[in-house]
Coordinates of C-alpha atoms in Angstrom, one line a residue:
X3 CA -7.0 -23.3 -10.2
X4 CA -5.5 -19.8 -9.9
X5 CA -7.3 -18.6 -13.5
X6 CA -10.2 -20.6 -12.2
X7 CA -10.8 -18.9 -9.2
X8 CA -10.3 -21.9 -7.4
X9 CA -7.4 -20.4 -5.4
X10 CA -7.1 -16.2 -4.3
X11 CA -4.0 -15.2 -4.2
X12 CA -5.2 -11.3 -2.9
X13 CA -7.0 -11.6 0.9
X14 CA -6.8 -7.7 1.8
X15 CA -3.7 -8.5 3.7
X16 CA -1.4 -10.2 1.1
X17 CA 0.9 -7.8 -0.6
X18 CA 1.7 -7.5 -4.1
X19 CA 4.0 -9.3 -6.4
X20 CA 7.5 -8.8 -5.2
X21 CA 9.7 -11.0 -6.4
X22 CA 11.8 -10.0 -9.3
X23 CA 12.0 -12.1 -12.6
X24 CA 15.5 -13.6 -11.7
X25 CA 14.2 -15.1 -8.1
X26 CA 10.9 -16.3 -10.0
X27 CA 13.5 -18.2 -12.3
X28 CA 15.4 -19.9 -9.8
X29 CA 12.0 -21.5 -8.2
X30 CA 11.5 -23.1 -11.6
X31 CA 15.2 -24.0 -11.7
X32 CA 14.7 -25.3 -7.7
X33 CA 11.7 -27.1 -8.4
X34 CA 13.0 -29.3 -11.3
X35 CA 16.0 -29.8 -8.9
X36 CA 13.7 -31.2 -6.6
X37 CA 15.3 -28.5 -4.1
X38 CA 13.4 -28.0 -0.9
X39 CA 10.5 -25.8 -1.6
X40 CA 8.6 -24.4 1.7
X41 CA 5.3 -25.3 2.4
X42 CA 2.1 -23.3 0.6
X43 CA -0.1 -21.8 3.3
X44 CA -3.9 -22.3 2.5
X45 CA -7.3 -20.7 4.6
X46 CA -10.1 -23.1 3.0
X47 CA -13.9 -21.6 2.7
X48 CA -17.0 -22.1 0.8
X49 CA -17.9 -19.5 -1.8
X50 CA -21.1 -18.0 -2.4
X51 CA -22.2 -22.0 -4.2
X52 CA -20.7 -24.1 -1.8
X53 CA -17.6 -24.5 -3.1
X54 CA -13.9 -24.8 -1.6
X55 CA -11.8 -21.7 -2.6
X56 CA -8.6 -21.9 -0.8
X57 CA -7.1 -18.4 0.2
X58 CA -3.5 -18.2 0.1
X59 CA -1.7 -16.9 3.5
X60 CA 1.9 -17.9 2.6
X61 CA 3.6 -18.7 -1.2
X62 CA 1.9 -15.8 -3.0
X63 CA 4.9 -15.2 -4.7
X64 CA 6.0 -19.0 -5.3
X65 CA 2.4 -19.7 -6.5
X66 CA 2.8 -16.3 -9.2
X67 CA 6.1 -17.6 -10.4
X68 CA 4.4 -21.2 -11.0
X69 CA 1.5 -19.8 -12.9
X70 CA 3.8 -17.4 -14.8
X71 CA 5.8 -20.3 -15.8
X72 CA 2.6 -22.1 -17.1
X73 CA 1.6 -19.0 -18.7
X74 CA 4.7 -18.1 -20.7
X75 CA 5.8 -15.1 -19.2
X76 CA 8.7 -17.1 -17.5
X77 CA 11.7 -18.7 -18.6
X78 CA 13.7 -21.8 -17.7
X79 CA 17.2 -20.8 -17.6
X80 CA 18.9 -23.8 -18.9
X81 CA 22.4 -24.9 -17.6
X82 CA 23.4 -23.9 -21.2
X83 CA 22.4 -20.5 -20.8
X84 CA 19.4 -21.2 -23.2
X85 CA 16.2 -20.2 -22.2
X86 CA 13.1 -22.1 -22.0
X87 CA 9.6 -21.6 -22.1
X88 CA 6.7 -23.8 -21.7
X89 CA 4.4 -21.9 -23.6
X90 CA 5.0 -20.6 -27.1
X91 CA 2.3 -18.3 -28.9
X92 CA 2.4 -19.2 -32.1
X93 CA 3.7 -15.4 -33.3
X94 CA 6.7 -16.1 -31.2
X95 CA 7.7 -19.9 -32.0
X96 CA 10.7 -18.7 -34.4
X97 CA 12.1 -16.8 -32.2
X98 CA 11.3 -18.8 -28.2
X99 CA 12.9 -22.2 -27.5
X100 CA 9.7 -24.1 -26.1
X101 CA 10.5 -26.8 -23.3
X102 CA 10.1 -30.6 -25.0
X103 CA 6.9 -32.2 -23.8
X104 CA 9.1 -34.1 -21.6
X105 CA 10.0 -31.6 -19.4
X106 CA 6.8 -30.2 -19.4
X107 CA 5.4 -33.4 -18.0
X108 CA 8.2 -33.7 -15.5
X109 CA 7.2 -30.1 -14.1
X110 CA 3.3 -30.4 -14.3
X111 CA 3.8 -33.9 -12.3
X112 CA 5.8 -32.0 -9.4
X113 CA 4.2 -31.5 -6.0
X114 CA 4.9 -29.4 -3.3
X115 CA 3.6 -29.6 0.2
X116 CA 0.4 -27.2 0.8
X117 CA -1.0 -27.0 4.1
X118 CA -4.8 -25.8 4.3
X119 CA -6.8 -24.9 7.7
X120 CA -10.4 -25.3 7.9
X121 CA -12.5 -22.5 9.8
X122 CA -10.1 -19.8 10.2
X123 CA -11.3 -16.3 11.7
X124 CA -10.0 -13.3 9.7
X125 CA -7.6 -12.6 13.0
X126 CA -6.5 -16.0 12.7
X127 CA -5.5 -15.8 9.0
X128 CA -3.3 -12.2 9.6
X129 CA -1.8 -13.8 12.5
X130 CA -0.6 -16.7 10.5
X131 CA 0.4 -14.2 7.7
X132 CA 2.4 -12.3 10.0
X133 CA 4.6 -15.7 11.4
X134 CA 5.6 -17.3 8.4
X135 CA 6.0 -14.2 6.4
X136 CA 9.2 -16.4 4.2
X137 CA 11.8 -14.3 1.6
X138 CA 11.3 -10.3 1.1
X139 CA 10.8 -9.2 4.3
X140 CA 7.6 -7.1 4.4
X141 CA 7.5 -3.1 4.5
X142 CA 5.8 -1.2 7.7
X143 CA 3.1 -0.3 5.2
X144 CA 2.5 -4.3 4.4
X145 CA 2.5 -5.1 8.5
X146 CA 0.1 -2.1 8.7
X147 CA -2.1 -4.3 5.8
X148 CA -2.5 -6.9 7.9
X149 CA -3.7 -6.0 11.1
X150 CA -7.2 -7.2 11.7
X151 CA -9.6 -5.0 13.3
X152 CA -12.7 -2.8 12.5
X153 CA -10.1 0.3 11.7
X154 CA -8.3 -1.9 9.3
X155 CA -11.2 -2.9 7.4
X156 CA -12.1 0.7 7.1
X157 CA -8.9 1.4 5.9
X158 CA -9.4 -1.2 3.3
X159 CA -12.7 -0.5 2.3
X160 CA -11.2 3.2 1.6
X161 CA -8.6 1.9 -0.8
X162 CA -11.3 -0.4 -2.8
X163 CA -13.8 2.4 -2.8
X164 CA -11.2 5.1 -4.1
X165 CA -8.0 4.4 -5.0
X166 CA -8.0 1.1 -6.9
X167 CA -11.6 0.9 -8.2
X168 CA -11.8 1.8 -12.1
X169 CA -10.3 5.1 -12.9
X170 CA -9.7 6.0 -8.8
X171 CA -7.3 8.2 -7.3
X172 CA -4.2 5.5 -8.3
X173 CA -5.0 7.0 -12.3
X174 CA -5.5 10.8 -10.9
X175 CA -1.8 11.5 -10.0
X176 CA 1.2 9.8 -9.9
X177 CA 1.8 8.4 -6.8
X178 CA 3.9 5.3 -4.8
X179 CA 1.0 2.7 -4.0
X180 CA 3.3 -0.5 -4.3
X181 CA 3.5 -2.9 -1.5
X182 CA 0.9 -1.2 0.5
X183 CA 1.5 2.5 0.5
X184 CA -1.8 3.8 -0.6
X185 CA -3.2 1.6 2.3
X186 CA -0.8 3.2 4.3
X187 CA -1.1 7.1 3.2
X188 CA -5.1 6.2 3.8
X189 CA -4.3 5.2 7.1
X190 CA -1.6 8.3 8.2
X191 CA -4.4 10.8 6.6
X192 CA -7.1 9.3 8.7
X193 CA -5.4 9.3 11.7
X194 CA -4.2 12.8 11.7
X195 CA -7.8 13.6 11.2
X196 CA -9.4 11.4 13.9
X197 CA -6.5 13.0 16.4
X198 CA -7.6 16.5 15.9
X199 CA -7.5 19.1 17.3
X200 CA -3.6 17.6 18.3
X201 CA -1.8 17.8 15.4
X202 CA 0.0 14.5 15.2
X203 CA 3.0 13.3 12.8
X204 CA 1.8 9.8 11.9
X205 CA 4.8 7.1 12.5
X206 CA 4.9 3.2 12.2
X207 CA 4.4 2.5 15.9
X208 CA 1.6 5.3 16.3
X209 CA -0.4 3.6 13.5
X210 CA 0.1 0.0 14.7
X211 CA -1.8 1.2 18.1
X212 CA -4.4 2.7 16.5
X213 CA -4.9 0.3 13.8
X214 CA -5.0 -2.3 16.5
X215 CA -8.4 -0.5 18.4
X216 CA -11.3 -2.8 19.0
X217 CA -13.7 0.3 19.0
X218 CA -14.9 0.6 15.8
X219 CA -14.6 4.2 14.1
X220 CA -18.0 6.4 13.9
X221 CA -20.3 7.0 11.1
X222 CA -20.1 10.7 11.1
X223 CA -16.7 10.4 11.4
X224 CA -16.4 7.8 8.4
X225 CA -19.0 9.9 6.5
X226 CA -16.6 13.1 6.5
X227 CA -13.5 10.9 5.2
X228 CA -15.7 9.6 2.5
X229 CA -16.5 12.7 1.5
X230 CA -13.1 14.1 1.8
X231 CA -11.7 11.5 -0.8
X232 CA -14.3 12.2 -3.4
X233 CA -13.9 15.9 -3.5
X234 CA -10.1 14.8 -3.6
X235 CA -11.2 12.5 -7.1
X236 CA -13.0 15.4 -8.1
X237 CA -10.6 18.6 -7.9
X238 CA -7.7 15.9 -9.3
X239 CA -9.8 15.1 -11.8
X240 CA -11.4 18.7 -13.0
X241 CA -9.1 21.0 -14.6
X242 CA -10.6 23.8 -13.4
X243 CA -9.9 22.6 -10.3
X244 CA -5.9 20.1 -10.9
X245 CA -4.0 23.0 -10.5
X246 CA -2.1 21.7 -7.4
X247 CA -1.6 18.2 -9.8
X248 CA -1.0 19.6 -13.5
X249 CA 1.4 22.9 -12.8
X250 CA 3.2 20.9 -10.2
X251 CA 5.3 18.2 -12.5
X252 CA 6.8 16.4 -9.7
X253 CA 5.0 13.0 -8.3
X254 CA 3.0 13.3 -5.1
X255 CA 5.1 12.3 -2.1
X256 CA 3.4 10.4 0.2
X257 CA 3.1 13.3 3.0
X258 CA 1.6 15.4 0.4
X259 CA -0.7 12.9 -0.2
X260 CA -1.9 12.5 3.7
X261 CA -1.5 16.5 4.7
X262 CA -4.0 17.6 1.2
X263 CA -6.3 14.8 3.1
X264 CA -6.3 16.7 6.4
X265 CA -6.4 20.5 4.5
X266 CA -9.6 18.8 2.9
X267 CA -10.8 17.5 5.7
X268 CA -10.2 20.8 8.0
X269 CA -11.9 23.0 4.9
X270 CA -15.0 20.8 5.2
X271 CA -18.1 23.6 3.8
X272 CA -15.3 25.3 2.0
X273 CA -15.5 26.0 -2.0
X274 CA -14.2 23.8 -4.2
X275 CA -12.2 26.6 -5.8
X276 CA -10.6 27.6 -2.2
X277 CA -9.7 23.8 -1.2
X278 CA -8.4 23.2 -4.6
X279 CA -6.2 26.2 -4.5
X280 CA -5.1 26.0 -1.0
X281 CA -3.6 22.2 -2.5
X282 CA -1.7 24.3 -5.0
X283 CA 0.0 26.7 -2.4
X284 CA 0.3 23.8 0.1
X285 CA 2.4 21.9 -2.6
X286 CA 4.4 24.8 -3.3
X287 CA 5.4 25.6 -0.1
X288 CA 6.3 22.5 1.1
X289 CA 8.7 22.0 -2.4
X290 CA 10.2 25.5 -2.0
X291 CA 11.7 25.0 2.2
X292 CA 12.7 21.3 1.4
X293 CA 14.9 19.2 -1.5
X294 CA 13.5 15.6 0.4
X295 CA 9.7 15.6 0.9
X296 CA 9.7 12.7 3.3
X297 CA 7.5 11.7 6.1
X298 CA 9.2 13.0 9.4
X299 CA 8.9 15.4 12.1
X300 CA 10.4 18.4 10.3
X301 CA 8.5 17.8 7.1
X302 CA 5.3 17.0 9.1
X303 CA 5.1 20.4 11.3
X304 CA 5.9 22.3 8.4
X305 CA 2.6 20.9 6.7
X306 CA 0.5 21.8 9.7
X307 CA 1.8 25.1 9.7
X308 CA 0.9 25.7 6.1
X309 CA -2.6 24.1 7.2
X310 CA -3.1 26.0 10.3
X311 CA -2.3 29.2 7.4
X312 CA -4.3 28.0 4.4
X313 CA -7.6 27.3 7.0
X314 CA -7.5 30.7 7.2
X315 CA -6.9 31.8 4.0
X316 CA -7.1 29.3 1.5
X317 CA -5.8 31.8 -1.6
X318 CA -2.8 33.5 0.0
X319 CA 0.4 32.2 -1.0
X320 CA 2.6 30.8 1.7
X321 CA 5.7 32.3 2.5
X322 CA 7.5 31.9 5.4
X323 CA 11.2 34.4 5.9
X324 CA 12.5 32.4 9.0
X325 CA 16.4 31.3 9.7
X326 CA 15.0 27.8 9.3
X327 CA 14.3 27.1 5.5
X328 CA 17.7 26.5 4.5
X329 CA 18.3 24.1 7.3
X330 CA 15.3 22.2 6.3
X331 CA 16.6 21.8 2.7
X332 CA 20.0 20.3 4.1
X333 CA 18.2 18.2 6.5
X334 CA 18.0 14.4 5.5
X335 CA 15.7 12.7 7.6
X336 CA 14.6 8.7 7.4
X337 CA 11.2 8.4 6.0
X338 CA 9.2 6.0 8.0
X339 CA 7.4 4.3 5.4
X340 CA 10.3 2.7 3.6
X341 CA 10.7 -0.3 5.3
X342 CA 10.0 -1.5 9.0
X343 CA 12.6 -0.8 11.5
X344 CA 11.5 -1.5 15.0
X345 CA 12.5 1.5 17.0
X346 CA 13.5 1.1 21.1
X347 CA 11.1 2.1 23.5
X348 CA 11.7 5.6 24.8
X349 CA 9.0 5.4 27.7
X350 CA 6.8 3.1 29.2
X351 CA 4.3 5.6 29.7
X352 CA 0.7 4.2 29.5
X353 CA -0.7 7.8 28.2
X354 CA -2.4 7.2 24.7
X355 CA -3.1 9.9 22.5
X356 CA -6.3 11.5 22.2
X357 CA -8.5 11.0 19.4
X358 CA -11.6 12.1 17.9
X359 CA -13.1 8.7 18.7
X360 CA -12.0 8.4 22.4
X361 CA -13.4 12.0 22.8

C-alpha cells in the first residue's frame, strides 16, 4: 500500500526517517514475538479519483521498518546471531540467508492495530501529531514543522519550491536539513526579515509565536523572500558568483544560512556581484571571531553587525580590532536548534514584538 500510494507516509509535518537500523530490527524481532506494538495513526481522504489514501500521523517509523523488511534492506536477527532476510535478489542469494516461506507467511499474516479518522482538518491532524508523538522525541525544528497556520504553510511552500525540488539549494552547498532544519533556517531567515527594522536573534519560543499567527503574511512581503531565495540558487550556483561557497571549505552553519538570507534580503536592488561578495566577507568574518558558529545571542549580533557594515559596503573586508574577538572564540554557547528544551518563563509581559506584518 505504501509503494502503491495507497498510504503517505510524508504530510508536511511528519519528519524524516529516524530510527536507526538496530531499532528497525528489533520491531521485526517484536512483531514475530507478538510483543505489544502501539497503535498506527491514520488521517483518511479521497484523492484526486475518489479514492481512500490514508495519511500517516503516528508509526512513520514502524511503518518504514515494515516495508524495509519486505523490501530487503532489513534483516531478522535470529536468536542464533544469523541474519535473515525476506527478500533475496538473485545476485546476492550465495551470500544472504533468506527467511523460509514459513516465516514469511507467519510475518505477512501479522496485524497490528491502526486507527484511522475520517474528516480531519489540517489543525486537527498536527494536533494529533504533536500528542502521540511515540519513541525519538522530536527536535524544536520538527515541533516548528508542525504547526498549522498560513505562516507555516508558507514556510513549507518555501522549502518545496527551493530547497528540496530537483537540484535546489539542498545540492548548492552542504548544509544540515535533517529532521527539519532547512524548514527551520527558512523560518529563522524569514522572521528576522519580517521583524525589521529590529534586529532580532530568532529562538525556539520566538518562532513558535510567530509561526502560530492567524494573519496571513503579505504578498509583497512573500514576493521579496521569493526572490531573495532565487538569487541565493543563483549566486550558489554561478561561479562567477560561489565565492562565499567554493573558497570557504567548511559546511554552512545554520546561522550562516539564515543571516546570508537577511544580507540578501537588506541588499534588495543591489548587484549580483556586491551581494555575492558581501556573502564571502560575511562568512569570513563570522569564521575568523568564532571556533563554534552556533545560533545564539553572541553569534547572532555579530552577524548583524557585519550586515549593518556590508549594507554599506558590500566589498570591504570586515575587520573588527575590539577586546571582544577572543572572548567570542572561547565562548561555548547552546545552539537552539539542536533539540527542544522548554526554557522557564522570564516575564509575563504581554508585549509582542514588532513585525513587518503588524506594522
Amino acid at each position: 500500500m505504501i509503494h502503491e500510494g495507497s498510504i503517505d507516509l510524508n504530510p508536511e509535518y511528519q519528519r524524516d526517517i529516524v530510527w536507526p537500523t538496530s531499532k528497525q530490527i528489533k520491531l521485526i524481532d517484536s512483531i514475530y514475538r507478538n510483543f505489544y506494538i502501539p497503535p498506527v495513526v491514520f488521517a483518511v481522504k479521497k484523492d484526486s479519483d475518489g479514492e481512500d489514501v490514508r495519511i500517516c500521523v503516528d508509526g512513520k517509523q514502524r511503518l518504514t521498518s515494515i516495508q524495509k523488511f519486505f523490501d530487503g534492506q532489513v534483516y531478522r536477527d535470529d536468536r542464533t546471531k544469523k541474519n535473515y532476510w525476506y527478500t533475496v535478489s538473485e545476485s546476492a542469494k550465495t551470500s544472504r540467508l533468506e527467511v523460509p516461506q514459513y516465516w514469511k507467511d507467519k510475518f505477512s499474516g501479522k496485524q497490528i492495530t491502526c486507527v484511522e479518522y475520517q474528516d480531519l482538518t489540517g489543525q486537527q491532524e498536527r494536533d494529533i501529531f504533536q500528542r502521540v508523538q511515540l519513541g525519538m522525541s522530536l527536535t524544536a525544528a520538527e515541533k516548528l514543522q508542525a504547526i498549522s497556520s498560513p505562516w507555516s504553510e508558507w514556510m513549507s511552500q518555501l522549502e518545496a519550491q527551493h530547497v528540496t525540488i530537483n537540484d535546489g539549494l539542498l545540492n548548492k552547498f552542504e548544509w544540515d536539513t535533517k529532521r527539519g532544519r532547512d524548514f527551520q533556517n527558512i523560518a529563522h531567515f524569514v522572521y528576522c526579515c519580517d521583524c525589521l527594522p529590529e534586529e532580532q536573534i530568532p529562538t525556539t519560543q520566538k518562532l513558535e509565536k510567530w509561526l502560530s499567527r492567524v494573519d496571513p503574511p503579505g504578498d509583497q512581503f512573500k514576493d521579496d523572500i521569493d526572490t531573495v531565495l532565487r538569487q541565493l540558487w543563483l549566486i550558489a550556483s554561478d561561479p562567477r558568483y560561489n565565492k562565499g561557497f567554493k573558497a570557504i571549505s567548511k559546511r554552512l552553519a545554520p546561522v550562516e544560512f539564515v543571516f546570508i538570507g537577511v544580507l540578501l534580503y537588506m541588499m534588495r536592488g543591489r548587484t549580483l556581484e556586491d551581494r555575492a561578495t558581501a556573502i564571502y566577507h560575511l562568512r569570513v568574518a563570522v569564521r575568523d571571531d568564532f571556533k563554534d558558529i552556533r545560533n545564539n545571542s553572541v553569534v547572532g549580533k555579530a552577524m548583524w553587525s557585519y550586515i549593518n557594515s556590508l549594507t554599506r559596503n558590500p566589498t570591504s573586508s570586515l575587520i573588527f580590532k575590539d577586546t571582544t574577538s577572543k572572548g567570542r572564540k572561547k565562548r561555548k554557547a547552546q545552539d537552539d536548534g539542536d533539540e527542544y528544551r522548554p526554557e522557564p518563563i522570564k516575564s509575563m509581559s504581554s508585549k509582542s514584538v514588532k513585525t513587518r506584518s503588524r506594522a
